[in-house]
Short mmCIF file of N, CA and C in Angstrom, two decimals:
data_model
loop_
_atom_site.label_atom_id
_atom_site.label_comp_id
_atom_site.label_asym_id
_atom_site.label_seq_id
_atom_site.Cartn_x
_atom_site.Cartn_y
_atom_site.Cartn_z
N MET A 1 -112.88 -94.47 20.99
CA MET A 1 -113.41 -95.21 19.86
C MET A 1 -114.86 -94.80 19.68
N GLY A 2 -115.22 -94.29 18.52
CA GLY A 2 -116.57 -93.86 18.22
C GLY A 2 -117.24 -94.85 17.30
N ASN A 3 -118.51 -95.05 17.47
CA ASN A 3 -119.25 -95.99 16.64
C ASN A 3 -120.26 -95.21 15.83
N ILE A 4 -120.15 -95.26 14.49
CA ILE A 4 -121.05 -94.51 13.62
C ILE A 4 -121.85 -95.51 12.82
N ASN A 5 -123.14 -95.39 12.89
CA ASN A 5 -123.99 -96.28 12.08
C ASN A 5 -124.38 -95.55 10.82
N SER A 6 -123.94 -96.08 9.67
CA SER A 6 -124.27 -95.45 8.40
C SER A 6 -125.64 -95.87 7.92
N SER A 7 -126.05 -97.03 8.28
CA SER A 7 -127.41 -97.51 8.00
C SER A 7 -127.68 -98.61 9.01
N ASP A 8 -128.82 -99.20 8.95
CA ASP A 8 -129.16 -100.23 9.92
C ASP A 8 -128.29 -101.47 9.80
N SER A 9 -127.74 -101.70 8.60
CA SER A 9 -127.03 -102.95 8.40
C SER A 9 -125.51 -102.80 8.41
N TYR A 10 -125.00 -101.59 8.62
CA TYR A 10 -123.55 -101.36 8.65
C TYR A 10 -123.16 -100.76 9.99
N SER A 11 -121.99 -101.13 10.47
CA SER A 11 -121.47 -100.46 11.65
C SER A 11 -120.03 -100.07 11.35
N VAL A 12 -119.66 -98.91 11.85
CA VAL A 12 -118.32 -98.38 11.60
C VAL A 12 -117.72 -98.04 12.97
N SER A 13 -116.54 -98.54 13.21
CA SER A 13 -115.85 -98.16 14.43
C SER A 13 -114.53 -97.50 14.02
N THR A 14 -114.17 -96.47 14.73
CA THR A 14 -113.00 -95.68 14.36
C THR A 14 -112.06 -95.56 15.56
N ASN A 15 -110.75 -95.72 15.30
CA ASN A 15 -109.72 -95.49 16.31
C ASN A 15 -108.81 -94.38 15.80
N ARG A 16 -108.50 -93.45 16.65
CA ARG A 16 -107.55 -92.39 16.27
C ARG A 16 -106.25 -92.64 17.03
N GLY A 17 -105.18 -92.39 16.33
CA GLY A 17 -103.89 -92.59 16.98
C GLY A 17 -102.77 -91.99 16.16
N ARG A 18 -101.53 -92.38 16.46
CA ARG A 18 -100.38 -91.86 15.75
C ARG A 18 -99.66 -93.01 15.08
N ASN A 19 -99.19 -92.70 13.84
CA ASN A 19 -98.36 -93.66 13.12
C ASN A 19 -96.96 -93.66 13.73
N THR A 20 -96.15 -94.59 13.32
CA THR A 20 -94.78 -94.68 13.84
C THR A 20 -93.94 -93.47 13.42
N ASP A 21 -94.34 -92.79 12.35
CA ASP A 21 -93.58 -91.62 11.91
C ASP A 21 -94.09 -90.34 12.57
N GLY A 22 -95.11 -90.45 13.45
CA GLY A 22 -95.56 -89.30 14.20
C GLY A 22 -96.76 -88.60 13.60
N THR A 23 -97.27 -89.06 12.46
CA THR A 23 -98.43 -88.41 11.86
C THR A 23 -99.70 -88.98 12.46
N ASP A 24 -100.78 -88.16 12.36
CA ASP A 24 -102.08 -88.62 12.85
C ASP A 24 -102.60 -89.72 11.92
N ALA A 25 -103.28 -90.67 12.49
CA ALA A 25 -103.86 -91.75 11.68
C ALA A 25 -105.24 -92.07 12.20
N LYS A 26 -106.05 -92.49 11.29
CA LYS A 26 -107.42 -92.91 11.65
C LYS A 26 -107.61 -94.31 11.09
N LEU A 27 -107.96 -95.23 11.92
CA LEU A 27 -108.18 -96.62 11.51
C LEU A 27 -109.67 -96.89 11.64
N SER A 28 -110.32 -97.18 10.53
CA SER A 28 -111.77 -97.40 10.53
C SER A 28 -112.06 -98.86 10.20
N HIS A 29 -112.95 -99.44 10.97
CA HIS A 29 -113.40 -100.82 10.73
C HIS A 29 -114.85 -100.75 10.28
N TYR A 30 -115.13 -101.30 9.10
CA TYR A 30 -116.49 -101.31 8.57
C TYR A 30 -116.98 -102.75 8.57
N ARG A 31 -118.19 -102.95 9.06
CA ARG A 31 -118.74 -104.30 9.10
C ARG A 31 -120.17 -104.27 8.58
N ASP A 32 -120.43 -105.15 7.61
CA ASP A 32 -121.77 -105.33 7.07
C ASP A 32 -122.46 -106.36 7.96
N GLU A 33 -123.46 -105.95 8.71
CA GLU A 33 -124.12 -106.83 9.68
C GLU A 33 -124.87 -107.97 9.00
N GLN A 34 -125.38 -107.75 7.78
CA GLN A 34 -126.15 -108.80 7.09
C GLN A 34 -125.26 -109.90 6.56
N THR A 35 -124.15 -109.52 5.93
CA THR A 35 -123.30 -110.54 5.31
C THR A 35 -122.14 -110.95 6.19
N GLY A 36 -121.82 -110.15 7.17
CA GLY A 36 -120.72 -110.48 8.06
C GLY A 36 -119.37 -110.07 7.49
N THR A 37 -119.33 -109.44 6.33
CA THR A 37 -118.06 -109.01 5.76
C THR A 37 -117.61 -107.73 6.44
N SER A 38 -116.30 -107.60 6.56
CA SER A 38 -115.78 -106.39 7.19
C SER A 38 -114.56 -105.92 6.42
N SER A 39 -114.25 -104.66 6.58
CA SER A 39 -113.06 -104.10 5.95
C SER A 39 -112.45 -103.08 6.89
N THR A 40 -111.14 -102.90 6.78
CA THR A 40 -110.41 -101.96 7.63
C THR A 40 -109.68 -100.99 6.72
N ILE A 41 -109.78 -99.73 7.03
CA ILE A 41 -109.12 -98.70 6.23
C ILE A 41 -108.29 -97.84 7.18
N MET A 42 -107.03 -97.64 6.81
CA MET A 42 -106.17 -96.75 7.60
C MET A 42 -106.08 -95.43 6.84
N GLN A 43 -106.37 -94.38 7.52
CA GLN A 43 -106.35 -93.07 6.89
C GLN A 43 -105.24 -92.23 7.55
N GLU A 44 -104.46 -91.56 6.74
CA GLU A 44 -103.38 -90.71 7.24
C GLU A 44 -103.85 -89.27 7.25
N GLY A 45 -103.37 -88.53 8.14
CA GLY A 45 -103.69 -87.11 8.22
C GLY A 45 -104.83 -86.87 9.16
N SER A 46 -105.06 -85.64 9.50
CA SER A 46 -106.08 -85.33 10.48
C SER A 46 -107.23 -84.57 9.87
N SER A 47 -107.28 -84.49 8.58
CA SER A 47 -108.31 -83.71 7.92
C SER A 47 -109.66 -84.39 8.09
N LEU A 48 -110.58 -83.68 8.69
CA LEU A 48 -111.93 -84.20 8.92
C LEU A 48 -112.63 -84.40 7.60
N GLU A 49 -112.37 -83.52 6.64
CA GLU A 49 -113.00 -83.63 5.33
C GLU A 49 -112.57 -84.91 4.63
N THR A 50 -111.30 -85.26 4.72
CA THR A 50 -110.78 -86.49 4.12
C THR A 50 -111.40 -87.69 4.80
N ASP A 51 -111.50 -87.63 6.11
CA ASP A 51 -112.10 -88.74 6.86
C ASP A 51 -113.54 -88.96 6.44
N GLU A 52 -114.29 -87.88 6.33
CA GLU A 52 -115.69 -87.99 5.93
C GLU A 52 -115.81 -88.49 4.49
N SER A 53 -114.91 -88.04 3.64
CA SER A 53 -114.92 -88.47 2.25
C SER A 53 -114.65 -89.97 2.15
N ILE A 54 -113.67 -90.43 2.88
CA ILE A 54 -113.34 -91.86 2.86
C ILE A 54 -114.48 -92.65 3.47
N GLU A 55 -115.03 -92.12 4.54
CA GLU A 55 -116.15 -92.80 5.18
C GLU A 55 -117.34 -92.90 4.22
N ARG A 56 -117.61 -91.81 3.49
CA ARG A 56 -118.67 -91.79 2.50
C ARG A 56 -118.41 -92.82 1.39
N GLU A 57 -117.16 -92.84 0.90
CA GLU A 57 -116.81 -93.79 -0.15
C GLU A 57 -116.97 -95.23 0.33
N THR A 58 -116.53 -95.47 1.56
CA THR A 58 -116.67 -96.81 2.12
C THR A 58 -118.13 -97.17 2.29
N ARG A 59 -118.89 -96.20 2.80
CA ARG A 59 -120.32 -96.42 2.96
C ARG A 59 -120.97 -96.71 1.61
N ASN A 60 -120.58 -95.92 0.60
CA ASN A 60 -121.12 -96.13 -0.75
C ASN A 60 -120.73 -97.50 -1.29
N SER A 61 -119.48 -97.89 -1.06
CA SER A 61 -119.07 -99.21 -1.56
C SER A 61 -119.80 -100.33 -0.82
N LEU A 62 -120.04 -100.13 0.48
CA LEU A 62 -120.80 -101.13 1.24
C LEU A 62 -122.25 -101.17 0.77
N GLN A 63 -122.81 -100.00 0.48
CA GLN A 63 -124.18 -99.96 -0.04
C GLN A 63 -124.24 -100.60 -1.42
N ALA A 64 -123.21 -100.35 -2.22
CA ALA A 64 -123.15 -100.98 -3.54
C ALA A 64 -123.08 -102.50 -3.40
N GLU A 65 -122.31 -102.95 -2.43
CA GLU A 65 -122.20 -104.40 -2.19
C GLU A 65 -123.56 -104.95 -1.75
N GLU A 66 -124.26 -104.19 -0.89
CA GLU A 66 -125.58 -104.62 -0.44
C GLU A 66 -126.55 -104.68 -1.62
N GLU A 67 -126.50 -103.65 -2.48
CA GLU A 67 -127.36 -103.65 -3.66
C GLU A 67 -127.04 -104.81 -4.58
N LYS A 68 -125.75 -105.11 -4.69
CA LYS A 68 -125.31 -106.25 -5.51
C LYS A 68 -125.90 -107.55 -4.95
N GLN A 69 -125.86 -107.68 -3.63
CA GLN A 69 -126.43 -108.88 -3.00
C GLN A 69 -127.94 -108.92 -3.19
N GLU A 70 -128.60 -107.76 -3.12
CA GLU A 70 -130.04 -107.72 -3.35
C GLU A 70 -130.36 -108.14 -4.78
N ILE A 71 -129.53 -107.68 -5.72
CA ILE A 71 -129.73 -108.05 -7.13
C ILE A 71 -129.57 -109.55 -7.29
N GLU A 72 -128.55 -110.12 -6.62
CA GLU A 72 -128.35 -111.58 -6.67
C GLU A 72 -129.57 -112.31 -6.09
N THR A 73 -130.08 -111.75 -5.00
CA THR A 73 -131.28 -112.35 -4.40
C THR A 73 -132.46 -112.27 -5.36
N LEU A 74 -132.61 -111.09 -5.98
CA LEU A 74 -133.70 -110.93 -6.95
C LEU A 74 -133.50 -111.84 -8.15
N LYS A 75 -132.25 -112.06 -8.54
CA LYS A 75 -131.99 -112.97 -9.65
C LYS A 75 -132.35 -114.41 -9.28
N SER A 76 -132.20 -114.75 -8.01
CA SER A 76 -132.52 -116.11 -7.59
C SER A 76 -134.03 -116.33 -7.51
N ILE A 77 -134.81 -115.26 -7.39
CA ILE A 77 -136.28 -115.38 -7.33
C ILE A 77 -136.82 -116.01 -8.60
N PRO A 78 -136.40 -115.57 -9.80
CA PRO A 78 -136.91 -116.24 -11.00
C PRO A 78 -136.56 -117.73 -11.02
N GLN A 79 -135.39 -118.08 -10.47
CA GLN A 79 -135.03 -119.51 -10.41
C GLN A 79 -136.02 -120.25 -9.52
N LEU A 80 -136.38 -119.62 -8.37
CA LEU A 80 -137.36 -120.25 -7.50
C LEU A 80 -138.71 -120.33 -8.20
N GLU A 81 -139.06 -119.26 -8.95
CA GLU A 81 -140.31 -119.28 -9.69
C GLU A 81 -140.27 -120.36 -10.77
N LYS A 82 -139.11 -120.52 -11.41
CA LYS A 82 -138.97 -121.58 -12.41
C LYS A 82 -139.15 -122.95 -11.77
N GLU A 83 -138.56 -123.13 -10.58
CA GLU A 83 -138.71 -124.41 -9.88
C GLU A 83 -140.16 -124.64 -9.52
N SER A 84 -140.83 -123.58 -9.02
CA SER A 84 -142.26 -123.71 -8.68
C SER A 84 -143.07 -124.00 -9.93
N LEU A 85 -142.74 -123.30 -11.01
CA LEU A 85 -143.41 -123.51 -12.29
C LEU A 85 -143.18 -124.94 -12.76
N SER A 86 -141.96 -125.41 -12.59
CA SER A 86 -141.63 -126.78 -12.99
C SER A 86 -142.45 -127.78 -12.17
N GLU A 87 -142.56 -127.54 -10.87
CA GLU A 87 -143.38 -128.41 -10.02
C GLU A 87 -144.84 -128.39 -10.47
N LEU A 88 -145.35 -127.20 -10.76
CA LEU A 88 -146.74 -127.09 -11.21
C LEU A 88 -146.94 -127.81 -12.53
N GLN A 89 -145.98 -127.66 -13.45
CA GLN A 89 -146.08 -128.34 -14.73
C GLN A 89 -146.08 -129.85 -14.53
N HIS A 90 -145.23 -130.33 -13.62
CA HIS A 90 -145.19 -131.78 -13.34
C HIS A 90 -146.53 -132.24 -12.77
N LYS A 91 -147.05 -131.48 -11.82
CA LYS A 91 -148.34 -131.85 -11.22
C LYS A 91 -149.45 -131.82 -12.26
N ASN A 92 -149.41 -130.81 -13.14
CA ASN A 92 -150.42 -130.73 -14.20
C ASN A 92 -150.32 -131.92 -15.14
N SER A 93 -149.09 -132.34 -15.44
CA SER A 93 -148.94 -133.49 -16.34
C SER A 93 -149.45 -134.76 -15.66
N VAL A 94 -149.21 -134.90 -14.35
CA VAL A 94 -149.73 -136.06 -13.62
C VAL A 94 -151.25 -136.04 -13.61
N VAL A 95 -151.84 -134.87 -13.37
CA VAL A 95 -153.31 -134.74 -13.38
C VAL A 95 -153.85 -135.09 -14.76
N LYS A 96 -153.18 -134.61 -15.81
CA LYS A 96 -153.60 -134.90 -17.19
C LYS A 96 -153.56 -136.40 -17.45
N GLN A 97 -152.48 -137.05 -17.01
CA GLN A 97 -152.38 -138.50 -17.19
C GLN A 97 -153.51 -139.22 -16.46
N LEU A 98 -153.80 -138.78 -15.24
CA LEU A 98 -154.88 -139.41 -14.47
C LEU A 98 -156.23 -139.17 -15.13
N GLU A 99 -156.45 -137.97 -15.65
CA GLU A 99 -157.70 -137.70 -16.36
C GLU A 99 -157.82 -138.57 -17.60
N ASP A 100 -156.73 -138.70 -18.36
CA ASP A 100 -156.74 -139.55 -19.55
C ASP A 100 -157.06 -140.99 -19.17
N GLU A 101 -156.43 -141.47 -18.10
CA GLU A 101 -156.69 -142.84 -17.65
C GLU A 101 -158.14 -143.00 -17.22
N SER A 102 -158.67 -141.98 -16.56
CA SER A 102 -160.07 -142.01 -16.13
C SER A 102 -161.00 -142.07 -17.34
N PHE A 103 -160.71 -141.26 -18.38
CA PHE A 103 -161.53 -141.28 -19.59
C PHE A 103 -161.45 -142.64 -20.28
N ARG A 104 -160.25 -143.21 -20.33
CA ARG A 104 -160.10 -144.54 -20.95
C ARG A 104 -160.88 -145.59 -20.15
N THR A 105 -160.83 -145.49 -18.83
CA THR A 105 -161.56 -146.43 -17.99
C THR A 105 -163.07 -146.29 -18.21
N ASN A 106 -163.55 -145.05 -18.29
CA ASN A 106 -164.98 -144.82 -18.55
C ASN A 106 -165.37 -145.36 -19.92
N ASP A 107 -164.52 -145.15 -20.93
CA ASP A 107 -164.81 -145.69 -22.26
C ASP A 107 -164.87 -147.21 -22.22
N ASN A 108 -163.92 -147.82 -21.51
CA ASN A 108 -163.91 -149.29 -21.38
C ASN A 108 -165.17 -149.77 -20.66
N LEU A 109 -165.58 -149.05 -19.63
CA LEU A 109 -166.78 -149.42 -18.88
C LEU A 109 -168.01 -149.34 -19.79
N GLU A 110 -168.11 -148.29 -20.60
CA GLU A 110 -169.24 -148.15 -21.52
C GLU A 110 -169.23 -149.29 -22.54
N ASP A 111 -168.03 -149.62 -23.06
CA ASP A 111 -167.92 -150.74 -24.01
C ASP A 111 -168.37 -152.05 -23.35
N LEU A 112 -167.96 -152.26 -22.10
CA LEU A 112 -168.34 -153.49 -21.39
C LEU A 112 -169.85 -153.53 -21.13
N GLN A 113 -170.45 -152.37 -20.83
CA GLN A 113 -171.89 -152.33 -20.63
C GLN A 113 -172.63 -152.66 -21.92
N ILE A 114 -172.13 -152.15 -23.04
CA ILE A 114 -172.74 -152.47 -24.35
C ILE A 114 -172.60 -153.95 -24.63
N ASP A 115 -171.41 -154.51 -24.35
CA ASP A 115 -171.20 -155.95 -24.55
C ASP A 115 -172.14 -156.76 -23.67
N LEU A 116 -172.35 -156.32 -22.42
CA LEU A 116 -173.25 -157.01 -21.51
C LEU A 116 -174.67 -157.02 -22.05
N LYS A 117 -175.15 -155.89 -22.54
CA LYS A 117 -176.50 -155.83 -23.11
C LYS A 117 -176.62 -156.76 -24.32
N THR A 118 -175.57 -156.77 -25.16
CA THR A 118 -175.59 -157.65 -26.33
C THR A 118 -175.65 -159.11 -25.89
N LYS A 119 -174.85 -159.47 -24.89
CA LYS A 119 -174.84 -160.85 -24.38
C LYS A 119 -176.20 -161.22 -23.78
N GLU A 120 -176.80 -160.29 -23.05
CA GLU A 120 -178.12 -160.55 -22.47
C GLU A 120 -179.15 -160.78 -23.57
N GLN A 121 -179.07 -159.98 -24.64
CA GLN A 121 -179.99 -160.16 -25.76
C GLN A 121 -179.74 -161.52 -26.43
N ASP A 122 -178.47 -161.89 -26.57
CA ASP A 122 -178.15 -163.20 -27.15
C ASP A 122 -178.70 -164.33 -26.29
N ILE A 123 -178.56 -164.19 -24.97
CA ILE A 123 -179.07 -165.23 -24.05
C ILE A 123 -180.59 -165.32 -24.18
N ASN A 124 -181.26 -164.16 -24.20
CA ASN A 124 -182.73 -164.17 -24.34
C ASN A 124 -183.14 -164.81 -25.66
N ALA A 125 -182.41 -164.51 -26.73
CA ALA A 125 -182.72 -165.12 -28.03
C ALA A 125 -182.49 -166.63 -27.97
N ALA A 126 -181.43 -167.07 -27.31
CA ALA A 126 -181.16 -168.51 -27.19
C ALA A 126 -182.25 -169.20 -26.38
N VAL A 127 -182.72 -168.54 -25.33
CA VAL A 127 -183.80 -169.12 -24.52
C VAL A 127 -185.05 -169.25 -25.37
N GLU A 128 -185.36 -168.23 -26.15
CA GLU A 128 -186.52 -168.28 -27.05
C GLU A 128 -186.36 -169.42 -28.06
N THR A 129 -185.16 -169.52 -28.60
CA THR A 129 -184.90 -170.59 -29.56
C THR A 129 -185.05 -171.95 -28.90
N ALA A 130 -184.59 -172.06 -27.66
CA ALA A 130 -184.72 -173.33 -26.94
C ALA A 130 -186.19 -173.62 -26.63
N ARG A 131 -187.01 -172.64 -26.41
CA ARG A 131 -188.43 -172.85 -26.13
C ARG A 131 -189.20 -173.29 -27.38
N LYS A 132 -188.77 -172.82 -28.54
CA LYS A 132 -189.50 -173.11 -29.78
C LYS A 132 -189.67 -174.61 -30.02
N PRO A 133 -188.61 -175.42 -29.91
CA PRO A 133 -188.84 -176.85 -30.12
C PRO A 133 -189.84 -177.43 -29.12
N GLY A 134 -189.75 -176.92 -27.88
CA GLY A 134 -190.72 -177.40 -26.88
C GLY A 134 -192.13 -176.99 -27.25
N ASP A 135 -192.27 -175.74 -27.68
CA ASP A 135 -193.58 -175.26 -28.11
C ASP A 135 -194.07 -176.02 -29.34
N GLN A 136 -193.16 -176.26 -30.27
CA GLN A 136 -193.53 -177.02 -31.48
C GLN A 136 -193.94 -178.43 -31.10
N MET A 137 -193.21 -179.03 -30.19
CA MET A 137 -193.58 -180.38 -29.73
C MET A 137 -194.97 -180.35 -29.09
N SER A 138 -195.22 -179.34 -28.30
CA SER A 138 -196.52 -179.21 -27.66
C SER A 138 -197.61 -179.04 -28.71
N ASP A 139 -197.35 -178.17 -29.71
CA ASP A 139 -198.31 -177.96 -30.79
C ASP A 139 -198.55 -179.27 -31.54
N LYS A 140 -197.50 -180.01 -31.83
CA LYS A 140 -197.63 -181.28 -32.56
C LYS A 140 -198.36 -182.31 -31.71
N ASP A 141 -198.08 -182.32 -30.42
CA ASP A 141 -198.80 -183.23 -29.53
C ASP A 141 -200.29 -182.90 -29.52
N ASN A 142 -200.60 -181.59 -29.49
CA ASN A 142 -202.01 -181.18 -29.56
C ASN A 142 -202.63 -181.60 -30.88
N ALA A 143 -201.87 -181.40 -31.98
CA ALA A 143 -202.39 -181.78 -33.30
C ALA A 143 -202.60 -183.30 -33.37
N ILE A 144 -201.65 -184.05 -32.82
CA ILE A 144 -201.78 -185.52 -32.81
C ILE A 144 -202.99 -185.92 -31.99
N SER A 145 -203.16 -185.27 -30.87
CA SER A 145 -204.31 -185.60 -30.03
C SER A 145 -205.62 -185.33 -30.77
N CYS A 146 -205.66 -184.18 -31.46
CA CYS A 146 -206.85 -183.84 -32.24
C CYS A 146 -207.07 -184.86 -33.35
N LEU A 147 -206.01 -185.22 -34.06
CA LEU A 147 -206.12 -186.19 -35.15
C LEU A 147 -206.55 -187.55 -34.61
N GLU A 148 -205.97 -187.96 -33.49
CA GLU A 148 -206.35 -189.24 -32.90
C GLU A 148 -207.82 -189.22 -32.49
N LEU A 149 -208.24 -188.07 -31.95
CA LEU A 149 -209.64 -187.95 -31.57
C LEU A 149 -210.54 -188.06 -32.80
N ASP A 150 -210.16 -187.31 -33.86
CA ASP A 150 -210.92 -187.37 -35.11
C ASP A 150 -210.93 -188.79 -35.67
N LEU A 151 -209.78 -189.43 -35.63
CA LEU A 151 -209.67 -190.81 -36.14
C LEU A 151 -210.56 -191.77 -35.33
N SER A 152 -210.54 -191.62 -34.04
CA SER A 152 -211.36 -192.50 -33.23
C SER A 152 -212.85 -192.26 -33.47
N ILE A 153 -213.21 -190.97 -33.67
CA ILE A 153 -214.60 -190.65 -33.99
C ILE A 153 -214.97 -191.27 -35.33
N GLU A 154 -214.09 -191.15 -36.28
CA GLU A 154 -214.35 -191.69 -37.61
C GLU A 154 -214.44 -193.23 -37.55
N ARG A 155 -213.64 -193.89 -36.79
CA ARG A 155 -213.69 -195.35 -36.65
C ARG A 155 -215.03 -195.78 -36.03
N GLU A 156 -215.38 -195.01 -35.02
CA GLU A 156 -216.66 -195.34 -34.39
C GLU A 156 -217.80 -195.17 -35.38
N GLY A 157 -217.71 -194.07 -36.14
CA GLY A 157 -218.77 -193.82 -37.15
C GLY A 157 -218.76 -194.92 -38.21
N ARG A 158 -217.64 -195.39 -38.64
CA ARG A 158 -217.55 -196.43 -39.66
C ARG A 158 -218.06 -197.77 -39.07
N THR A 159 -217.61 -198.05 -37.88
CA THR A 159 -218.08 -199.30 -37.30
C THR A 159 -219.59 -199.25 -37.05
N SER A 160 -220.10 -198.16 -36.66
CA SER A 160 -221.54 -198.08 -36.48
C SER A 160 -222.28 -198.14 -37.83
N LEU A 161 -221.73 -197.60 -38.89
CA LEU A 161 -222.32 -197.71 -40.20
C LEU A 161 -222.24 -199.15 -40.71
N GLN A 162 -221.16 -199.80 -40.47
CA GLN A 162 -221.00 -201.17 -40.94
C GLN A 162 -221.94 -202.07 -40.13
N ALA A 163 -222.10 -201.76 -38.92
CA ALA A 163 -223.00 -202.57 -38.12
C ALA A 163 -224.45 -202.33 -38.57
N GLU A 164 -224.82 -201.27 -39.02
CA GLU A 164 -226.16 -200.96 -39.45
C GLU A 164 -226.41 -201.51 -40.86
N SER A 165 -225.53 -201.47 -41.65
CA SER A 165 -225.79 -201.95 -43.03
C SER A 165 -225.12 -203.30 -43.21
N PRO A 166 -226.02 -204.33 -43.46
CA PRO A 166 -225.45 -205.63 -43.71
C PRO A 166 -225.18 -205.78 -45.22
N ILE A 167 -224.19 -206.15 -45.54
CA ILE A 167 -223.91 -206.40 -46.93
C ILE A 167 -223.98 -207.82 -47.19
#
């Protein structure tokens, strides 16, 4: 039994013997080491050229099968890229939503700060308005005090004039 390696991923084992009718036969077992698939071919006759031709054809068919599997693998790569692209698109949409929410929150914060300043101005105006009556009362009290003082001076002046001039 001879073992011929056609490439790193194929192994071929061959048995030579006789068929029941007395003719030479060659039984070849081909195994694809990567996929685990195997095939067996029985060859009649002793022609070395025929054996090599069949071996070549089998090798070519196994290589074609390997290329087919490589193509399938390459076809699956775009699917993986699509899945990765899909994941990236999802992550980008989540980031976009978070950015939008952040912008809305900042806008709300700015609106609240403006409202706070307006309320503070309203409070200051109310305090000023509340002080005005107190200030006005103080001014009126001062005016009353001045008038009372003037009145008392005038009374004293009148009483002193009346006391000086007898009628």
